[in-house]
């Protein structure tokens, strides 16, 4: 039994235990606050036991524990609320208990939407990025960003993302990491489809990739799979190096850094982008994690950094922002889109895929995106 199925089964059993304990407390009386409190307590204990058992057997890490909490909110509590309402029909219940039981049902549709709808509601984010007038040339440059595909296999969602990128007819395509998060065993079965998918990515002035968290070394998951997937494609890996391209009358210096952006070689990339002999070239820094921009000095010579990693949250609370970003950049920046921090502009993609493995595979108020950035002189 997989970890997700085990946790889901445990969440259901925790609700059953909660209803059973609540029902047996003073069974001759109508359902009141005492039964509800004991049902909630029993469900919490049941969920904790499930977490402990699955945690030991499956070696759950932080994402697995988050998944357990998520299922507790979206499965256990709604089932407990349903059970309380059913008991109330048989034995009667107070109005307050009925209202609380109905409230416990609400996370269920939210969870269903976040798990089964929004992760596949692909958006195209079209953004105009003003180029410093001091940069030579006047032609616009169209850049497509496809980040965090993070798939376990090629399906309609992944194909549509590539279709949207190609439909924009970009001059350049940037891939800020995290291609595949399946197992090594599954990679053999998926490899041909993955190569075909990525191999479709072509642009007149190049397709450039930097490694993400699931693209570099690891034993148990298919980290390191990027090399195999990119083999035979037109995708160029930028591993702490700078590529110079000419698009129309514009010159672009595109620097790509490894996942560890604090190394001497990553410092050298940032230095090369900033050390331009004149103001002519547009300079772009590509990294998986947006934190790389924090290593730039204020008002640096770098025109734009492009990254992914945060998935935009992937759960966003209106009025507050992302619950978790796994990044040191400001919360609104991790939320995604074009921002400026200390005089440096950055674009953070919310990505196409979702976190795999033990994590809850969800998005809420943070739909997947492919991005089309048009670099041009400011209007007016």
mmCIF file of N, CA and C in Angstrom, residues 111-180:
data_model
loop_
_atom_site.group_PDB
_atom_site.id
_atom_site.type_symbol
_atom_site.label_atom_id
_atom_site.label_comp_id
_atom_site.label_asym_id
_atom_site.label_seq_id
_atom_site.Cartn_x
_atom_site.Cartn_y
_atom_site.Cartn_z
ATOM 1 N N UNK A 111 -10.853 20.703 -0.262
ATOM 2 C CA UNK A 111 -9.804 19.722 -0.511
ATOM 3 C C UNK A 111 -9.955 19.043 -1.860
ATOM 4 N N UNK A 112 -11.205 18.726 -2.241
ATOM 5 C CA UNK A 112 -11.432 18.091 -3.538
ATOM 6 C C UNK A 112 -11.000 19.011 -4.668
ATOM 7 N N UNK A 113 -11.325 20.300 -4.536
ATOM 8 C CA UNK A 113 -10.926 21.264 -5.564
ATOM 9 C C UNK A 113 -9.403 21.409 -5.611
ATOM 10 N N UNK A 114 -8.787 21.551 -4.429
ATOM 11 C CA UNK A 114 -7.337 21.772 -4.366
ATOM 12 C C UNK A 114 -6.548 20.567 -4.861
ATOM 13 N N UNK A 115 -7.123 19.373 -4.716
ATOM 14 C CA UNK A 115 -6.418 18.155 -5.114
ATOM 15 C C UNK A 115 -6.696 17.761 -6.556
ATOM 16 N N UNK A 116 -7.930 17.937 -7.007
ATOM 17 C CA UNK A 116 -8.330 17.355 -8.289
ATOM 18 C C UNK A 116 -8.652 18.372 -9.382
ATOM 19 N N UNK A 117 -8.740 19.662 -9.041
ATOM 20 C CA UNK A 117 -9.124 20.648 -10.056
ATOM 21 C C UNK A 117 -8.007 21.662 -10.308
ATOM 22 N N UNK A 118 -7.649 22.438 -9.285
ATOM 23 C CA UNK A 118 -6.710 23.534 -9.518
ATOM 24 C C UNK A 118 -5.330 23.083 -10.008
ATOM 25 N N UNK A 119 -4.786 21.941 -9.584
ATOM 26 C CA UNK A 119 -3.466 21.549 -10.102
ATOM 27 C C UNK A 119 -3.434 21.384 -11.623
ATOM 28 N N UNK A 120 -4.600 21.297 -12.262
ATOM 29 C CA UNK A 120 -4.652 21.088 -13.708
ATOM 30 C C UNK A 120 -5.293 22.272 -14.433
ATOM 31 N N UNK A 121 -5.535 23.365 -13.721
ATOM 32 C CA UNK A 121 -6.149 24.560 -14.317
ATOM 33 C C UNK A 121 -5.035 25.478 -14.822
ATOM 34 N N UNK A 122 -4.402 25.044 -15.902
ATOM 35 C CA UNK A 122 -3.204 25.724 -16.411
ATOM 36 C C UNK A 122 -3.533 27.120 -16.929
ATOM 37 N N UNK A 123 -2.711 28.104 -16.523
ATOM 38 C CA UNK A 123 -2.853 29.487 -16.958
ATOM 39 C C UNK A 123 -1.621 29.896 -17.767
ATOM 40 N N UNK A 124 -1.803 30.907 -18.614
ATOM 41 C CA UNK A 124 -0.674 31.516 -19.330
ATOM 42 C C UNK A 124 -0.502 32.932 -18.797
ATOM 43 N N UNK A 125 0.626 33.193 -18.181
ATOM 44 C CA UNK A 125 0.922 34.506 -17.597
ATOM 45 C C UNK A 125 1.756 35.302 -18.597
ATOM 46 N N UNK A 126 1.146 36.351 -19.157
ATOM 47 C CA UNK A 126 1.838 37.183 -20.146
ATOM 48 C C UNK A 126 2.262 38.483 -19.461
ATOM 49 N N UNK A 127 3.553 38.733 -19.447
ATOM 50 C CA UNK A 127 4.097 39.862 -18.688
ATOM 51 C C UNK A 127 5.034 40.682 -19.570
ATOM 52 N N UNK A 128 4.842 42.001 -19.558
ATOM 53 C CA UNK A 128 5.764 42.908 -20.237
ATOM 54 C C UNK A 128 6.835 43.347 -19.240
ATOM 55 N N UNK A 129 8.083 43.186 -19.630
ATOM 56 C CA UNK A 129 9.216 43.563 -18.783
ATOM 57 C C UNK A 129 9.958 44.709 -19.465
ATOM 58 N N UNK A 130 9.954 45.863 -18.809
ATOM 59 C CA UNK A 130 10.599 47.039 -19.397
ATOM 60 C C UNK A 130 12.116 46.871 -19.384
ATOM 61 N N UNK A 131 12.740 47.163 -20.509
ATOM 62 C CA UNK A 131 14.192 47.077 -20.644
ATOM 63 C C UNK A 131 14.789 48.467 -20.454
ATOM 64 N N UNK A 132 15.871 48.543 -19.711
ATOM 65 C CA UNK A 132 16.572 49.807 -19.505
ATOM 66 C C UNK A 132 16.881 50.443 -20.867
ATOM 67 N N UNK A 133 16.470 51.694 -21.081
ATOM 68 C CA UNK A 133 16.754 52.345 -22.374
ATOM 69 C C UNK A 133 18.234 52.391 -22.730
ATOM 70 N N UNK A 134 19.108 52.235 -21.736
ATOM 71 C CA UNK A 134 20.540 52.241 -22.021
ATOM 72 C C UNK A 134 20.992 50.989 -22.758
ATOM 73 N N UNK A 135 20.172 49.927 -22.724
ATOM 74 C CA UNK A 135 20.547 48.698 -23.421
ATOM 75 C C UNK A 135 20.440 48.911 -24.932
ATOM 76 N N UNK A 136 21.408 48.391 -25.674
ATOM 77 C CA UNK A 136 21.453 48.601 -27.122
ATOM 78 C C UNK A 136 20.315 47.850 -27.810
ATOM 79 N N UNK A 137 19.802 48.454 -28.897
ATOM 80 C CA UNK A 137 18.771 47.811 -29.682
ATOM 81 C C UNK A 137 17.380 48.261 -29.296
ATOM 82 N N UNK A 138 16.397 47.859 -30.115
ATOM 83 C CA UNK A 138 15.016 48.248 -29.865
ATOM 84 C C UNK A 138 14.036 47.096 -30.084
ATOM 85 N N UNK A 139 14.510 45.969 -30.588
ATOM 86 C CA UNK A 139 13.605 44.853 -30.866
ATOM 87 C C UNK A 139 13.110 44.217 -29.573
ATOM 88 N N UNK A 140 11.820 43.868 -29.508
ATOM 89 C CA UNK A 140 11.334 43.117 -28.342
ATOM 90 C C UNK A 140 11.882 41.698 -28.358
ATOM 91 N N UNK A 141 12.021 41.119 -27.170
ATOM 92 C CA UNK A 141 12.492 39.733 -27.019
ATOM 93 C C UNK A 141 11.432 38.971 -26.237
ATOM 94 N N UNK A 142 10.944 37.886 -26.836
ATOM 95 C CA UNK A 142 9.911 37.093 -26.181
ATOM 96 C C UNK A 142 10.547 35.846 -25.569
ATOM 97 N N UNK A 143 10.362 35.691 -24.246
ATOM 98 C CA UNK A 143 10.950 34.575 -23.508
ATOM 99 C C UNK A 143 9.832 33.762 -22.863
ATOM 100 N N UNK A 144 9.804 32.473 -23.122
ATOM 101 C CA UNK A 144 8.844 31.579 -22.467
ATOM 102 C C UNK A 144 9.524 30.912 -21.276
ATOM 103 N N UNK A 145 8.792 30.806 -20.171
ATOM 104 C CA UNK A 145 9.304 30.182 -18.953
ATOM 105 C C UNK A 145 8.410 28.976 -18.624
ATOM 106 N N UNK A 146 9.022 27.808 -18.564
ATOM 107 C CA UNK A 146 8.313 26.585 -18.201
ATOM 108 C C UNK A 146 9.085 25.952 -17.041
ATOM 109 N N UNK A 147 8.563 26.144 -15.838
ATOM 110 C CA UNK A 147 9.274 25.724 -14.637
ATOM 111 C C UNK A 147 8.519 24.622 -13.902
ATOM 112 N N UNK A 148 9.269 23.837 -13.145
ATOM 113 C CA UNK A 148 8.686 22.856 -12.217
ATOM 114 C C UNK A 148 7.629 21.979 -12.884
ATOM 115 N N UNK A 149 7.996 21.391 -14.000
ATOM 116 C CA UNK A 149 7.107 20.405 -14.621
ATOM 117 C C UNK A 149 6.827 19.295 -13.612
ATOM 118 N N UNK A 150 7.854 18.864 -12.934
ATOM 119 C CA UNK A 150 7.791 18.010 -11.742
ATOM 120 C C UNK A 150 6.771 16.881 -11.862
ATOM 121 N N UNK A 151 6.812 16.220 -13.005
ATOM 122 C CA UNK A 151 5.820 15.198 -13.297
ATOM 123 C C UNK A 151 6.297 13.818 -12.882
ATOM 124 N N UNK A 152 5.369 12.883 -12.803
ATOM 125 C CA UNK A 152 5.716 11.471 -12.639
ATOM 126 C C UNK A 152 5.387 10.699 -13.905
ATOM 127 N N UNK A 153 5.005 11.393 -14.935
ATOM 128 C CA UNK A 153 4.655 10.769 -16.205
ATOM 129 C C UNK A 153 4.003 11.793 -17.108
ATOM 130 N N UNK A 154 4.108 11.597 -18.402
ATOM 131 C CA UNK A 154 3.589 12.559 -19.374
ATOM 132 C C UNK A 154 2.109 12.296 -19.623
ATOM 133 N N UNK A 155 1.306 13.341 -19.455
ATOM 134 C CA UNK A 155 -0.124 13.259 -19.694
ATOM 135 C C UNK A 155 -0.624 14.498 -20.394
ATOM 136 N N UNK A 156 -1.944 14.662 -20.492
ATOM 137 C CA UNK A 156 -2.512 15.831 -21.186
ATOM 138 C C UNK A 156 -2.070 17.169 -20.584
ATOM 139 N N UNK A 157 -1.926 17.214 -19.255
ATOM 140 C CA UNK A 157 -1.532 18.463 -18.599
ATOM 141 C C UNK A 157 -0.145 18.899 -19.046
ATOM 142 N N UNK A 158 0.794 17.974 -19.047
ATOM 143 C CA UNK A 158 2.169 18.304 -19.449
ATOM 144 C C UNK A 158 2.228 18.665 -20.939
ATOM 145 N N UNK A 159 1.475 17.938 -21.768
ATOM 146 C CA UNK A 159 1.479 18.231 -23.208
ATOM 147 C C UNK A 159 0.883 19.608 -23.485
ATOM 148 N N UNK A 160 -0.165 19.954 -22.736
ATOM 149 C CA UNK A 160 -0.772 21.268 -22.935
ATOM 150 C C UNK A 160 0.197 22.386 -22.559
ATOM 151 N N UNK A 161 0.966 22.173 -21.491
ATOM 152 C CA UNK A 161 1.938 23.185 -21.084
ATOM 153 C C UNK A 161 2.943 23.442 -22.202
ATOM 154 N N UNK A 162 3.443 22.387 -22.812
ATOM 155 C CA UNK A 162 4.389 22.544 -23.921
ATOM 156 C C UNK A 162 3.699 23.185 -25.121
ATOM 157 N N UNK A 163 2.446 22.795 -25.384
ATOM 158 C CA UNK A 163 1.693 23.395 -26.490
ATOM 159 C C UNK A 163 1.578 24.908 -26.305
ATOM 160 N N UNK A 164 1.283 25.342 -25.080
ATOM 161 C CA UNK A 164 1.123 26.778 -24.815
ATOM 162 C C UNK A 164 2.442 27.525 -25.016
ATOM 163 N N UNK A 165 3.538 26.912 -24.619
ATOM 164 C CA UNK A 165 4.850 27.536 -24.826
ATOM 165 C C UNK A 165 5.126 27.703 -26.308
ATOM 166 N N UNK A 166 4.919 26.658 -27.083
ATOM 167 C CA UNK A 166 5.223 26.707 -28.506
ATOM 168 C C UNK A 166 4.278 27.639 -29.256
ATOM 169 N N UNK A 167 3.024 27.720 -28.800
ATOM 170 C CA UNK A 167 2.047 28.583 -29.462
ATOM 171 C C UNK A 167 2.450 30.054 -29.373
ATOM 172 N N UNK A 168 3.209 30.413 -28.346
ATOM 173 C CA UNK A 168 3.650 31.802 -28.171
ATOM 174 C C UNK A 168 4.804 32.171 -29.100
ATOM 175 N N UNK A 169 5.386 31.184 -29.758
ATOM 176 C CA UNK A 169 6.512 31.394 -30.671
ATOM 177 C C UNK A 169 7.614 32.245 -30.023
ATOM 178 N N UNK A 170 8.138 31.782 -28.902
ATOM 179 C CA UNK A 170 9.151 32.576 -28.194
ATOM 180 C C UNK A 170 10.488 32.575 -28.915
ATOM 181 N N UNK A 171 11.262 33.616 -28.644
ATOM 182 C CA UNK A 171 12.632 33.663 -29.157
ATOM 183 C C UNK A 171 13.540 32.739 -28.345
ATOM 184 N N UNK A 172 13.255 32.644 -27.037
ATOM 185 C CA UNK A 172 14.069 31.868 -26.105
ATOM 186 C C UNK A 172 13.129 31.153 -25.149
ATOM 187 N N UNK A 173 13.494 29.946 -24.733
ATOM 188 C CA UNK A 173 12.730 29.214 -23.717
ATOM 189 C C UNK A 173 13.657 28.955 -22.530
ATOM 190 N N UNK A 174 13.160 29.272 -21.329
ATOM 191 C CA UNK A 174 13.917 29.024 -20.099
ATOM 192 C C UNK A 174 13.204 27.958 -19.274
ATOM 193 N N UNK A 175 13.973 26.987 -18.781
ATOM 194 C CA UNK A 175 13.449 25.910 -17.936
ATOM 195 C C UNK A 175 14.173 25.979 -16.586
ATOM 196 N N UNK A 176 13.569 26.598 -15.564
ATOM 197 C CA UNK A 176 14.258 26.746 -14.269
ATOM 198 C C UNK A 176 14.160 25.524 -13.354
ATOM 199 N N UNK A 177 14.291 24.338 -13.913
ATOM 200 C CA UNK A 177 14.484 23.145 -13.090
ATOM 201 C C UNK A 177 13.247 22.371 -12.692
ATOM 202 N N UNK A 178 13.511 21.187 -12.088
ATOM 203 C CA UNK A 178 12.505 20.238 -11.597
ATOM 204 C C UNK A 178 11.659 19.670 -12.735
ATOM 205 N N UNK A 179 12.261 18.750 -13.483
ATOM 206 C CA UNK A 179 11.568 18.121 -14.607
ATOM 207 C C UNK A 179 10.725 16.924 -14.184
ATOM 208 N N UNK A 180 11.322 16.021 -13.384
ATOM 209 C CA UNK A 180 10.695 14.719 -13.143
ATOM 210 C C UNK A 180 10.899 14.313 -11.695
#
